[in-house]
mmCIF file of N, CA and C in Angstrom:
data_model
loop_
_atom_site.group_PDB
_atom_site.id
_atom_site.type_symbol
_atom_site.label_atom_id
_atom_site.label_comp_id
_atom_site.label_asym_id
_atom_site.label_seq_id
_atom_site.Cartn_x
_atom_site.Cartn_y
_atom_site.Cartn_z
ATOM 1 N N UNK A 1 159.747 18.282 157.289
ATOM 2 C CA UNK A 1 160.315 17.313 156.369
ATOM 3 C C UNK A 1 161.028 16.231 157.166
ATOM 4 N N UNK A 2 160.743 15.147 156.974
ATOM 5 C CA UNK A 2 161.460 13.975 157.034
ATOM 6 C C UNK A 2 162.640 13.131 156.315
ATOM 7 N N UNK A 3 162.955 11.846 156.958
ATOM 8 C CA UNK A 3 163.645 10.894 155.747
ATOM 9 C C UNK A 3 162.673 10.444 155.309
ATOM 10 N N UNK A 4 161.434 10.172 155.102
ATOM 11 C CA UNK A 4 160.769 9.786 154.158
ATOM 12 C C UNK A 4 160.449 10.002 153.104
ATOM 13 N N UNK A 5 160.360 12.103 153.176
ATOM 14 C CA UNK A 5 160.038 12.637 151.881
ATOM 15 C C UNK A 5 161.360 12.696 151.265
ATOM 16 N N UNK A 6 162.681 13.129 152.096
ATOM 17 C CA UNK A 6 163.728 13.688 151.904
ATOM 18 C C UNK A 6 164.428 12.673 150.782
ATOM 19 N N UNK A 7 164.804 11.203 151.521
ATOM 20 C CA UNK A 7 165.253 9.950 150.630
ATOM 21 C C UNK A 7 164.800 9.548 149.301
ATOM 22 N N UNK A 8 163.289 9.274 149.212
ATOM 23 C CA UNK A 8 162.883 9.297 147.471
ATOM 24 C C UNK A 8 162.908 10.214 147.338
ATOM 25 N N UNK A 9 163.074 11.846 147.494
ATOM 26 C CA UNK A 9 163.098 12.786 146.571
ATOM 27 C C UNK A 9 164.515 12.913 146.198
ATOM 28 N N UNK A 10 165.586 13.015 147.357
ATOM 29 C CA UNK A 10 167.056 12.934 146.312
ATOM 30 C C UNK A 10 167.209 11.622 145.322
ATOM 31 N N UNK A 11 166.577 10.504 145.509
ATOM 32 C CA UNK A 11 166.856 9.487 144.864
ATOM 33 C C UNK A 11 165.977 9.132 143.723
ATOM 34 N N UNK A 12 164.998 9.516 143.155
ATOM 35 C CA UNK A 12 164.043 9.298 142.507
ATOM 36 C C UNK A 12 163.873 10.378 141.658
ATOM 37 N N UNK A 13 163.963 11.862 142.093
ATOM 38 C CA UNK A 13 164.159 12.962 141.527
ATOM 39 C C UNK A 13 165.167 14.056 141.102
ATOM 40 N N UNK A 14 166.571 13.495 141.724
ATOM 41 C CA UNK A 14 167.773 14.200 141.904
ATOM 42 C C UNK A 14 168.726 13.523 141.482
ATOM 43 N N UNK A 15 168.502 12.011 141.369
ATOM 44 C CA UNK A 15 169.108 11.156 140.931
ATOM 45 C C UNK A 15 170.388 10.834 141.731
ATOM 46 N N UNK A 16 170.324 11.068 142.948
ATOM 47 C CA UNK A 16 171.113 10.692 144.075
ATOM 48 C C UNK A 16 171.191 9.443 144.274
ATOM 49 N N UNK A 17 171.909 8.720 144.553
ATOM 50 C CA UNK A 17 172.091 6.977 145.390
ATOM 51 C C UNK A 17 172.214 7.389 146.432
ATOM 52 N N UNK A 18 171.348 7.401 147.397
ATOM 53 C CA UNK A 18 170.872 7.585 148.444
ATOM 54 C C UNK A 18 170.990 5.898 149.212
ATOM 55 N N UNK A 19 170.138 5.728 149.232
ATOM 56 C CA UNK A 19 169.910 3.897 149.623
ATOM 57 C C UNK A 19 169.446 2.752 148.474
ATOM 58 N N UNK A 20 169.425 1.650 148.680
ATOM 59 C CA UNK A 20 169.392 0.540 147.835
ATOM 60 C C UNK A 20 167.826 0.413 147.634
ATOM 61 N N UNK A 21 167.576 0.225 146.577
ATOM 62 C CA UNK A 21 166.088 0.045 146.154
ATOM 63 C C UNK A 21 165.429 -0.791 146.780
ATOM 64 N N UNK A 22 165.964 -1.795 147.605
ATOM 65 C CA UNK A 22 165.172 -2.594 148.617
ATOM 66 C C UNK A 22 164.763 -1.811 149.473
ATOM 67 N N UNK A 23 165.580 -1.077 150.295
ATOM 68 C CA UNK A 23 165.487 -0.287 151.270
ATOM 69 C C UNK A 23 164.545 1.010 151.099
ATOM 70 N N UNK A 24 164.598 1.495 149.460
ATOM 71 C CA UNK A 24 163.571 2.739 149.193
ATOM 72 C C UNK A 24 161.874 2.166 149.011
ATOM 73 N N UNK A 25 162.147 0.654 148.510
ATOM 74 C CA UNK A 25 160.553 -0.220 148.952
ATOM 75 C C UNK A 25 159.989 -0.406 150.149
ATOM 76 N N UNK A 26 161.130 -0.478 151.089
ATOM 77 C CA UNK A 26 160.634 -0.427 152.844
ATOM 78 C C UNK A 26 160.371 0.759 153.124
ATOM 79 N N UNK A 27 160.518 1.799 152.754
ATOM 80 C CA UNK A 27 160.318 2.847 153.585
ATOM 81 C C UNK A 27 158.484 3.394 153.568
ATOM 82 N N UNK A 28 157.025 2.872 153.242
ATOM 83 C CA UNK A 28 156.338 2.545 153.442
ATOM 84 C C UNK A 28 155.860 2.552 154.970
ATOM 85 N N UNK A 29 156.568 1.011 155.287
ATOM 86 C CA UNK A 29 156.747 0.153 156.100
ATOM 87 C C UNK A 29 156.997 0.663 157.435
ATOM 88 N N UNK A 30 158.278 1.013 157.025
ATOM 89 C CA UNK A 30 159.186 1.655 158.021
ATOM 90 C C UNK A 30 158.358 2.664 158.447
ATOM 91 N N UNK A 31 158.236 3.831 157.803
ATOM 92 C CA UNK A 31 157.621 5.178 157.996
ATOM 93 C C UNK A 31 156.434 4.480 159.717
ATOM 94 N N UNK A 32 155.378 3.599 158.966
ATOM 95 C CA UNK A 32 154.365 3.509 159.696
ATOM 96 C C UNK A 32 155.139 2.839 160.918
ATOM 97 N N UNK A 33 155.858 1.969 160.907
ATOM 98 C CA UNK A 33 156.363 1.355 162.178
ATOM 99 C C UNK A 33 157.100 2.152 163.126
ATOM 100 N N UNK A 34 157.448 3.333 162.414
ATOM 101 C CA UNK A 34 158.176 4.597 163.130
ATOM 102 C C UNK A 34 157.062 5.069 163.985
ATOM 103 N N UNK A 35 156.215 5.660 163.353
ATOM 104 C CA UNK A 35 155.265 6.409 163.668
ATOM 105 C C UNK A 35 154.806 5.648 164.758
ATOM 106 N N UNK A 36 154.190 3.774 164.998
ATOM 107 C CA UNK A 36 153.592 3.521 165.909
ATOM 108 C C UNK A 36 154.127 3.261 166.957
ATOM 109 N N UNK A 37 155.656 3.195 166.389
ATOM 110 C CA UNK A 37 156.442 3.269 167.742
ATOM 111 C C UNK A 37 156.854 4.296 168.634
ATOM 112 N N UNK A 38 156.504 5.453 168.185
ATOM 113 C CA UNK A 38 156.703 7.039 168.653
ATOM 114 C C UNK A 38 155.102 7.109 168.768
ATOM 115 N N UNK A 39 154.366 6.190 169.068
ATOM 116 C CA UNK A 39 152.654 7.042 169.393
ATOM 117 C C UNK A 39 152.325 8.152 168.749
ATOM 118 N N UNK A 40 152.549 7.941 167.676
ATOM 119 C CA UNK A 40 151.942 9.398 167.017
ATOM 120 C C UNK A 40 151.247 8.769 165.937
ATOM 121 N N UNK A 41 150.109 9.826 165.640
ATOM 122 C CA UNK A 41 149.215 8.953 164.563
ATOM 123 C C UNK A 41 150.005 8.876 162.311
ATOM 124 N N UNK A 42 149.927 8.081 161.580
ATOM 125 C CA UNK A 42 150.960 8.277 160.584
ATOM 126 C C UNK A 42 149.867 9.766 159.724
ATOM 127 N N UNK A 43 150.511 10.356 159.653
ATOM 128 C CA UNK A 43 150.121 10.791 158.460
ATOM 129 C C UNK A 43 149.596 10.560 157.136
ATOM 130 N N UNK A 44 148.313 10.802 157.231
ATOM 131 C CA UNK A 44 147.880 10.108 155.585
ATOM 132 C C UNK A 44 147.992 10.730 153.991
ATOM 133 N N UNK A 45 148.430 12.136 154.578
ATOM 134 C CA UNK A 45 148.753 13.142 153.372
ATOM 135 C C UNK A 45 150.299 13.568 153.127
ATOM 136 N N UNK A 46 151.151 12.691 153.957
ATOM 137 C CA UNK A 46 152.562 12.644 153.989
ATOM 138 C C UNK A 46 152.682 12.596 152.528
ATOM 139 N N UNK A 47 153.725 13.056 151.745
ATOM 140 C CA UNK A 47 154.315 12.383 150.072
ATOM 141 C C UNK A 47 155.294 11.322 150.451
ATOM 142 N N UNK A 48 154.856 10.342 149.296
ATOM 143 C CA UNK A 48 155.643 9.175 149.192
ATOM 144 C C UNK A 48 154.939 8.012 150.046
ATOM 145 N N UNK A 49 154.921 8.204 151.001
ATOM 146 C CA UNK A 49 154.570 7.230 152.237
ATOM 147 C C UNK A 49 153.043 7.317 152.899
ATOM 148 N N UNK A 50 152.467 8.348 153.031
ATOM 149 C CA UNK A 50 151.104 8.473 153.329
ATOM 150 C C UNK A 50 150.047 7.674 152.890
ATOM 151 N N UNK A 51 149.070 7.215 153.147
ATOM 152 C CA UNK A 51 147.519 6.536 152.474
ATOM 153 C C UNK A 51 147.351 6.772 151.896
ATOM 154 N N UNK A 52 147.014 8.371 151.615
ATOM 155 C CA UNK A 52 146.287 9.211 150.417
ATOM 156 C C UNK A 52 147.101 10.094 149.603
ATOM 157 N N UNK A 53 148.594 9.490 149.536
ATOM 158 C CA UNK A 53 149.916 10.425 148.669
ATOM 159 C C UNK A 53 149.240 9.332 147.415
ATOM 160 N N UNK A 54 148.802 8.079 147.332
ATOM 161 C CA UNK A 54 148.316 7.913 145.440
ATOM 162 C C UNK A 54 147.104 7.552 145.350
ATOM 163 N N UNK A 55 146.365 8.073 146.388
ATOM 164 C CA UNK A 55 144.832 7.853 145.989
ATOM 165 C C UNK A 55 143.898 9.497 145.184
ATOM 166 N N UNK A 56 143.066 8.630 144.367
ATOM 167 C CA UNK A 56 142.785 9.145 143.018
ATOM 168 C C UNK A 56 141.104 8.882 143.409
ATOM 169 N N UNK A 57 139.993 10.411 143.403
ATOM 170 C CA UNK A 57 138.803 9.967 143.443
ATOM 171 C C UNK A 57 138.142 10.555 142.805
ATOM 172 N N UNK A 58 138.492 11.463 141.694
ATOM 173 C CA UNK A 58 137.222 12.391 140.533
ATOM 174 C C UNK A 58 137.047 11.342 139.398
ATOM 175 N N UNK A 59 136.280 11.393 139.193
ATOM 176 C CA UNK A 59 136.066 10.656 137.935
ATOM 177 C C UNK A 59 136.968 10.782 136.572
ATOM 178 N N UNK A 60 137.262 11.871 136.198
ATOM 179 C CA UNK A 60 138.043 12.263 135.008
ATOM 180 C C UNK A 60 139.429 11.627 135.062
ATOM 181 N N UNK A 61 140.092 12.207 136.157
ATOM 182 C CA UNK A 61 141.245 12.034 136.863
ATOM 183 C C UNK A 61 141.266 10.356 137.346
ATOM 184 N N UNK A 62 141.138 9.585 137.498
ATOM 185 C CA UNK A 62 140.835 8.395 137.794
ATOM 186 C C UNK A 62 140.860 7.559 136.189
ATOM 187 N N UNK A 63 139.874 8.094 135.355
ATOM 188 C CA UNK A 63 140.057 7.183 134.057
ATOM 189 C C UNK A 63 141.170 7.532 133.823
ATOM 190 N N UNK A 64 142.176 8.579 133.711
ATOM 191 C CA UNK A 64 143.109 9.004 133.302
ATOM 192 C C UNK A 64 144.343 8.229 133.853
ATOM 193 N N UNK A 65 144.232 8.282 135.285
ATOM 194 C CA UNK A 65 145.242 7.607 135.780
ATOM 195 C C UNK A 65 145.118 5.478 135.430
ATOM 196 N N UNK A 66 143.766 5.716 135.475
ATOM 197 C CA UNK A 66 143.694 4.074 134.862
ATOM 198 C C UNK A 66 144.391 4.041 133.513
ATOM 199 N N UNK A 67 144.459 4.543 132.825
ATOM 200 C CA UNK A 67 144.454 4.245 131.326
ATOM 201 C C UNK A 67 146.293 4.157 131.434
ATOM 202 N N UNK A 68 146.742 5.980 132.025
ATOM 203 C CA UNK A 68 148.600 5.556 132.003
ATOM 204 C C UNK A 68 148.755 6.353 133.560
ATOM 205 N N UNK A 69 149.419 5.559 134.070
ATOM 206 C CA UNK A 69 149.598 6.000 135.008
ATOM 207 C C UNK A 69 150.122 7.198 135.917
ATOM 208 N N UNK A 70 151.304 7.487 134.486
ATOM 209 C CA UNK A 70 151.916 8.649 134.620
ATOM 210 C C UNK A 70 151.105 10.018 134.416
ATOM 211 N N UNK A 71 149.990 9.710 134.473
ATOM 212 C CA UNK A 71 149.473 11.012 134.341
ATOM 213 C C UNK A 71 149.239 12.036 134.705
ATOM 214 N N UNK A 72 148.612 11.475 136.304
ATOM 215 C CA UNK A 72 148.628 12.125 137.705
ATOM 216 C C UNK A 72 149.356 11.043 139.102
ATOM 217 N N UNK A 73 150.585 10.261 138.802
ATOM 218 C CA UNK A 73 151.552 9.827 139.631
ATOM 219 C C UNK A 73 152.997 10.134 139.212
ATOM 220 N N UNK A 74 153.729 10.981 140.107
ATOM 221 C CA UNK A 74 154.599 11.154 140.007
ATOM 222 C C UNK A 74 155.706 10.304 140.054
ATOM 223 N N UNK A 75 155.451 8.885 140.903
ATOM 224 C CA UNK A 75 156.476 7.911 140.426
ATOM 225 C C UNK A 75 155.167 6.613 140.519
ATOM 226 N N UNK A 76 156.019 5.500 140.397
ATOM 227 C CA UNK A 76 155.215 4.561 141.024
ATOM 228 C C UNK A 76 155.068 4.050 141.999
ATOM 229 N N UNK A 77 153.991 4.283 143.299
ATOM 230 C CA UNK A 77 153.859 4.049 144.274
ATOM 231 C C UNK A 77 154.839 2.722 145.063
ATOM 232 N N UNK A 78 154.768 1.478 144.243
ATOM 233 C CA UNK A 78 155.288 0.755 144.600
ATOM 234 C C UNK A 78 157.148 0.625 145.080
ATOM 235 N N UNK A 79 157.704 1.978 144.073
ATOM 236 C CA UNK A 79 158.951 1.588 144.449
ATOM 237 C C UNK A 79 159.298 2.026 146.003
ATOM 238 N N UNK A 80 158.225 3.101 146.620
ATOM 239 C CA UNK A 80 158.607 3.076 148.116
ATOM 240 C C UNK A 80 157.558 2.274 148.790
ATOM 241 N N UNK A 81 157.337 0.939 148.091
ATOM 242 C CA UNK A 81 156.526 0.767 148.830
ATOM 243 C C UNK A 81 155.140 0.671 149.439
ATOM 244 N N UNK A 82 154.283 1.934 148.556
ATOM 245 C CA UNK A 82 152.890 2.369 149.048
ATOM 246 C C UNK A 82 152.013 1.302 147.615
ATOM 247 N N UNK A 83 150.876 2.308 147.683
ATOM 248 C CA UNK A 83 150.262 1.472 146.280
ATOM 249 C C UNK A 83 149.110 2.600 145.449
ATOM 250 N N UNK A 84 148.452 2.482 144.983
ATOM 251 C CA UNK A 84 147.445 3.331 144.490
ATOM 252 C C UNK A 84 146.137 2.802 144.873
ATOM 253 N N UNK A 85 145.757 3.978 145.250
ATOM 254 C CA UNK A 85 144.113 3.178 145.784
ATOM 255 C C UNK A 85 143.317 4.949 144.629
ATOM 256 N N UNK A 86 142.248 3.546 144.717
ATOM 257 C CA UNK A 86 140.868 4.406 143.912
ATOM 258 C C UNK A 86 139.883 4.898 144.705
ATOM 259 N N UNK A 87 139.344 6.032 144.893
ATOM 260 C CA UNK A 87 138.391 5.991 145.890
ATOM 261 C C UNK A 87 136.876 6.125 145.495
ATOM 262 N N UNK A 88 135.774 5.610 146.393
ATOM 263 C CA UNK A 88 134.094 6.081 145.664
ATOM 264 C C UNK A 88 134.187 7.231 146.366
ATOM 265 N N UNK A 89 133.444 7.995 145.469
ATOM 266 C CA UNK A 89 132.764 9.423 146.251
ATOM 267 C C UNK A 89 131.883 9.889 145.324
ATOM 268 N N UNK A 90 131.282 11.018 145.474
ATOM 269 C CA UNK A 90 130.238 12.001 144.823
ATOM 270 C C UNK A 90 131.079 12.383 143.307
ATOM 271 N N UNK A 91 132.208 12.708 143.512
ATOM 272 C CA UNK A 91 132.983 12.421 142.336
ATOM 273 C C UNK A 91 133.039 11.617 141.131
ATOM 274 N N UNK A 92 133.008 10.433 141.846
ATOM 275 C CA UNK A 92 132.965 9.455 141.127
ATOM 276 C C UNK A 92 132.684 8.727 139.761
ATOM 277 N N UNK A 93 133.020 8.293 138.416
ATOM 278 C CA UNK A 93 132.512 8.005 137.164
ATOM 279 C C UNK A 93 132.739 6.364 137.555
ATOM 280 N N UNK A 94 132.389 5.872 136.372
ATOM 281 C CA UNK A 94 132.471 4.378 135.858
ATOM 282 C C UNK A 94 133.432 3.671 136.264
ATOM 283 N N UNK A 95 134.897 4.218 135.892
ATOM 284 C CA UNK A 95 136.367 4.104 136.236
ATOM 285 C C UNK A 95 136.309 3.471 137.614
ATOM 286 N N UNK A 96 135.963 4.748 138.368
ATOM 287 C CA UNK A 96 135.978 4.501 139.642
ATOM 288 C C UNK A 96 135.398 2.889 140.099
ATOM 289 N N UNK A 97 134.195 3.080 139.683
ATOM 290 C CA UNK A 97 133.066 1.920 140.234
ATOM 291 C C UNK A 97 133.932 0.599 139.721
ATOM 292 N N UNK A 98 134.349 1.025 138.211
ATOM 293 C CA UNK A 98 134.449 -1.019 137.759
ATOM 294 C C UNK A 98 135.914 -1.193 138.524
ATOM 295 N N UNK A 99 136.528 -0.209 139.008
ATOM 296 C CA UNK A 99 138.083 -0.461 139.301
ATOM 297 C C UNK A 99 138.010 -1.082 140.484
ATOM 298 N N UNK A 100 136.647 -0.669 141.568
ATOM 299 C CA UNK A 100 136.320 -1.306 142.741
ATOM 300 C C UNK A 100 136.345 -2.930 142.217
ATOM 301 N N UNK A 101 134.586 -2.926 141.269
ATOM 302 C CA UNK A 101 134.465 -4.359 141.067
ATOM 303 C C UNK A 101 135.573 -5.224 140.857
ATOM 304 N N UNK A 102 136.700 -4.402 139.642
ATOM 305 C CA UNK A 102 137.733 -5.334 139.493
ATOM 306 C C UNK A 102 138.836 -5.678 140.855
ATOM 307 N N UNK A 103 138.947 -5.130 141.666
ATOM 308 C CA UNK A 103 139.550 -4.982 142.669
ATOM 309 C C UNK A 103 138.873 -6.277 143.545
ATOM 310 N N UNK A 104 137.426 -6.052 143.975
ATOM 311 C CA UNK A 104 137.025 -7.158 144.743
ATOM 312 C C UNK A 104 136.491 -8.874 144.078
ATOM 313 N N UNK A 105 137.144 -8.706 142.747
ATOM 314 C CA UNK A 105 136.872 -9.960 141.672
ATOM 315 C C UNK A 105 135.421 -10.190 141.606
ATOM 316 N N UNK A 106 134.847 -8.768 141.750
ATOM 317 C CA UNK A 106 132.916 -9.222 141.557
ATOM 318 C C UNK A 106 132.868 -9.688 140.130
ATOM 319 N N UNK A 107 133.618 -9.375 138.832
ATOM 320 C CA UNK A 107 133.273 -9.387 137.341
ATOM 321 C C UNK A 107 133.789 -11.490 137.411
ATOM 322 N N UNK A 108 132.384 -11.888 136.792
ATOM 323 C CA UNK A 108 132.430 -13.625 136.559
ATOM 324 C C UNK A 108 132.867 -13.370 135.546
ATOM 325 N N UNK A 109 133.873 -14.459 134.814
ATOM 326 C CA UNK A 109 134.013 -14.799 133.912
ATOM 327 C C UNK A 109 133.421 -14.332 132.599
ATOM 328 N N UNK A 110 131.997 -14.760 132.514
ATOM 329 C CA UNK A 110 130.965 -14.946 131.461
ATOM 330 C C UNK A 110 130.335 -13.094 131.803
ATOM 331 N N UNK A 111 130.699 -12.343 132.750
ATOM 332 C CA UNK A 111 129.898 -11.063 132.692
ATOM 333 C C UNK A 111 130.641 -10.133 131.454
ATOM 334 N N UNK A 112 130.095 -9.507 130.909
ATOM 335 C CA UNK A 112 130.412 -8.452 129.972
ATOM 336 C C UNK A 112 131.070 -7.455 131.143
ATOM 337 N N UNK A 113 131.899 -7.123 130.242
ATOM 338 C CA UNK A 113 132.968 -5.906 130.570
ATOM 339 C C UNK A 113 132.598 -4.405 130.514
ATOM 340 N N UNK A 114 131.793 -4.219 130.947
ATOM 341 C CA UNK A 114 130.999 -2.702 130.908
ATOM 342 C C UNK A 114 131.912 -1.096 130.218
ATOM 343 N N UNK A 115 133.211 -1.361 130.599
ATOM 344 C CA UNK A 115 134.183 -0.735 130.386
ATOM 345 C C UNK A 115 134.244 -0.372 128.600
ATOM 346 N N UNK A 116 133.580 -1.262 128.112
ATOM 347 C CA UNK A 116 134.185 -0.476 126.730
ATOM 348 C C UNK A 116 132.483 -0.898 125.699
#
């Protein structure tokens, strides 16, 4: 365990004032700049701070988290900082695919919305 997991969990879950919400948005940031400054590789399955602490790739689980977020995220990525990523895989449904398209602005204007 770290201050990474340690800080948003008293503060986010314990309801501790721990540090200032600016500072619980850097820690992201921080985490990785730690890490490359200690040569060690970051952890991508770390909580809170890791790559893959809000990435989402089954199909079911994915529409779900599209639709409310709270479904399968325990907070919102953004307040430390991280973000939610969608992933393709063998898994994968519709969700997945149009969340890419919408992501890389492939949907024109004039294209139908496949989604519904």
């Amino acid at each position: 365990t770290n201050l990474a997991t340690t800080m948003p969990t008293l503060q986010l879950k314990m309801g501790k004032d721990v540090t200032s919400e600016e500072s619980l948005a850097g820690m992201t940031s921080l985490s990785r700049f730690l890490d490359e400054q200690m040569n060690q590789p970051h952890v991508p399955s770390a909580p809170y701070v890791g790559m893959s602490a809000f990435a989402h790739k089954g199909g079911i689980h994915v529409a779900a988290v599209l639709k409310n977020e709270d479904t399968y995220q325990h907070i919102d990525p953004t307040v430390v900082g991280n973000q939610r990523r969608v992933l393709i895989s063998e898994l994968s449904g519709r969700g997945n695919i149009m969340s890419k398209v919408e992501e890389f602005g492939m949907l024109g204007q004039g294209d139908k919305n496949p989604k519904g």
